[in-house]
Amino acid sequence: WTRALVNKKTSVEFMVDTGASVVALTYKDAQKMGLRPNQLDYRWEIRTAGGKTMGASVVIDQIQIGQVKVKNVEAMVLRTDLEQSLLGMTFLRELYSYEFRGDRMIIQQ
């Protein structure tokens, strides 16, 4: 788990998920970020651990964890079936490195 500052103003709690190909946002977190999820185009079929749902493609201006900042992060807002936002590979692959040591995640940019 990590708490990230999204778009320099919104705090979002993410579950770090190396199995998720993209950052996935809950409908509620998308609302907190000001993305207006009720106006998005949910055209993409997304396969989750819980089954299939529909997602809308968005770009997050910036996700910051501590001093690490990643800009222009591709993400999906899922219409249903997501209880927690996921910090997936569209964020993680932009890092120099990341590793897990016990209950800690160490990231380097």
CSV table of C-alpha atoms in Angstrom, one decimal:
chain,number,residue,atom,x,y,z
A,1,TRP,CA,0.0,0.0,0.0
A,2,THR,CA,1.1,3.5,-0.7
A,3,ARG,CA,-0.4,7.0,-0.5
A,4,ALA,CA,0.4,9.2,-3.5
A,5,LEU,CA,-0.2,12.8,-4.3
A,6,VAL,CA,-2.1,12.9,-7.6
A,7,ASN,CA,-2.0,16.0,-9.8
A,8,LYS,CA,-0.2,17.9,-7.1
A,9,LYS,CA,-3.4,18.1,-4.9
A,10,THR,CA,-5.3,14.9,-4.3
A,11,SER,CA,-4.1,12.2,-1.9
A,12,VAL,CA,-5.0,8.7,-3.1
A,13,GLU,CA,-4.3,5.4,-1.4
A,14,PHE,CA,-3.1,2.7,-3.9
A,15,MET,CA,-2.4,-0.9,-3.7
A,16,VAL,CA,0.8,-1.6,-5.5
A,17,ASP,CA,0.1,-4.3,-8.1
A,18,THR,CA,2.9,-5.4,-10.4
A,19,GLY,CA,0.3,-7.7,-12.1
A,20,ALA,CA,-1.8,-4.7,-13.2
A,21,SER,CA,-0.7,-3.5,-16.6
A,22,VAL,CA,-2.0,0.0,-16.0
A,23,VAL,CA,-2.8,2.3,-13.1
A,24,ALA,CA,-6.5,1.5,-12.3
A,25,LEU,CA,-8.7,4.1,-10.6
A,26,THR,CA,-11.9,3.5,-8.7
A,27,TYR,CA,-14.9,5.6,-9.7
A,28,LYS,CA,-14.7,7.3,-6.3
A,29,ASP,CA,-11.0,8.2,-6.6
A,30,ALA,CA,-11.5,9.5,-10.1
A,31,GLN,CA,-14.2,11.8,-8.7
A,32,LYS,CA,-11.8,13.0,-6.0
A,33,MET,CA,-9.3,13.8,-8.7
A,34,GLY,CA,-11.8,15.9,-10.6
A,35,LEU,CA,-11.9,13.5,-13.7
A,36,ARG,CA,-15.7,13.6,-14.0
A,37,PRO,CA,-16.1,9.8,-14.3
A,38,ASN,CA,-19.7,10.1,-15.3
A,39,GLN,CA,-18.7,11.8,-18.5
A,40,LEU,CA,-15.9,9.4,-19.5
A,41,ASP,CA,-16.1,6.9,-22.4
A,42,TYR,CA,-16.1,3.4,-21.0
A,43,ARG,CA,-15.2,1.6,-24.2
A,44,TRP,CA,-12.4,-0.7,-23.1
A,45,GLU,CA,-13.0,-4.2,-21.8
A,46,ILE,CA,-10.9,-4.8,-18.8
A,47,ARG,CA,-10.1,-8.2,-17.2
A,48,THR,CA,-9.6,-8.1,-13.5
A,49,ALA,CA,-9.1,-10.8,-10.9
A,50,GLY,CA,-12.9,-10.5,-10.3
A,51,GLY,CA,-13.9,-10.8,-14.0
A,52,LYS,CA,-14.6,-8.4,-16.8
A,53,THR,CA,-15.6,-4.8,-16.5
A,54,MET,CA,-15.5,-1.7,-18.7
A,55,GLY,CA,-12.8,1.1,-18.4
A,56,ALA,CA,-12.2,4.6,-19.6
A,57,SER,CA,-8.8,5.6,-20.7
A,58,VAL,CA,-7.3,8.7,-19.0
A,59,VAL,CA,-3.9,10.3,-18.5
A,60,ILE,CA,-2.9,11.5,-15.0
A,61,ASP,CA,-0.8,14.6,-15.1
A,62,GLN,CA,1.4,13.5,-12.2
A,63,ILE,CA,1.7,10.9,-9.5
A,64,GLN,CA,4.1,11.6,-6.7
A,65,ILE,CA,5.3,9.3,-3.9
A,66,GLY,CA,7.7,11.1,-1.6
A,67,GLN,CA,10.2,12.8,-3.8
A,68,VAL,CA,9.5,10.5,-6.8
A,69,LYS,CA,7.3,12.1,-9.5
A,70,VAL,CA,6.1,10.5,-12.7
A,71,LYS,CA,4.3,12.6,-15.2
A,72,ASN,CA,1.7,11.7,-17.9
A,73,VAL,CA,0.7,8.3,-16.5
A,74,GLU,CA,-1.7,6.3,-18.5
A,75,ALA,CA,-4.6,5.0,-16.4
A,76,MET,CA,-8.0,3.4,-16.6
A,77,VAL,CA,-11.1,4.4,-14.6
A,78,LEU,CA,-13.1,1.3,-14.0
A,79,ARG,CA,-16.9,1.7,-13.9
A,80,THR,CA,-17.5,-1.2,-11.5
A,81,ASP,CA,-15.8,-4.1,-9.7
A,82,LEU,CA,-12.8,-2.2,-8.3
A,83,GLU,CA,-12.7,-1.6,-4.5
A,84,GLN,CA,-9.2,-0.1,-4.4
A,85,SER,CA,-7.2,1.9,-6.9
A,86,LEU,CA,-4.2,0.0,-8.2
A,87,LEU,CA,-0.7,1.4,-8.8
A,88,GLY,CA,0.2,-0.7,-11.9
A,89,MET,CA,3.0,-0.9,-14.4
A,90,THR,CA,2.2,2.3,-16.3
A,91,PHE,CA,3.7,4.0,-13.2
A,92,LEU,CA,6.2,1.4,-12.1
A,93,ARG,CA,7.9,1.0,-15.4
A,94,GLU,CA,8.8,4.7,-15.4
A,95,LEU,CA,11.0,4.2,-12.3
A,96,TYR,CA,14.7,3.4,-12.4
A,97,SER,CA,14.0,0.6,-9.9
A,98,TYR,CA,11.6,-0.7,-7.4
A,99,GLU,CA,11.9,-3.6,-4.9
A,100,PHE,CA,10.1,-5.0,-1.9
A,101,ARG,CA,11.9,-5.5,1.4
A,102,GLY,CA,9.5,-7.1,3.9
A,103,ASP,CA,6.6,-4.7,4.2
A,104,ARG,CA,8.4,-1.8,2.5
A,105,MET,CA,8.6,-0.8,-1.1
A,106,ILE,CA,11.8,1.0,-2.2
A,107,ILE,CA,11.5,3.1,-5.4
A,108,GLN,CA,14.2,5.0,-7.3
A,109,GLN,CA,13.8,7.4,-10.2
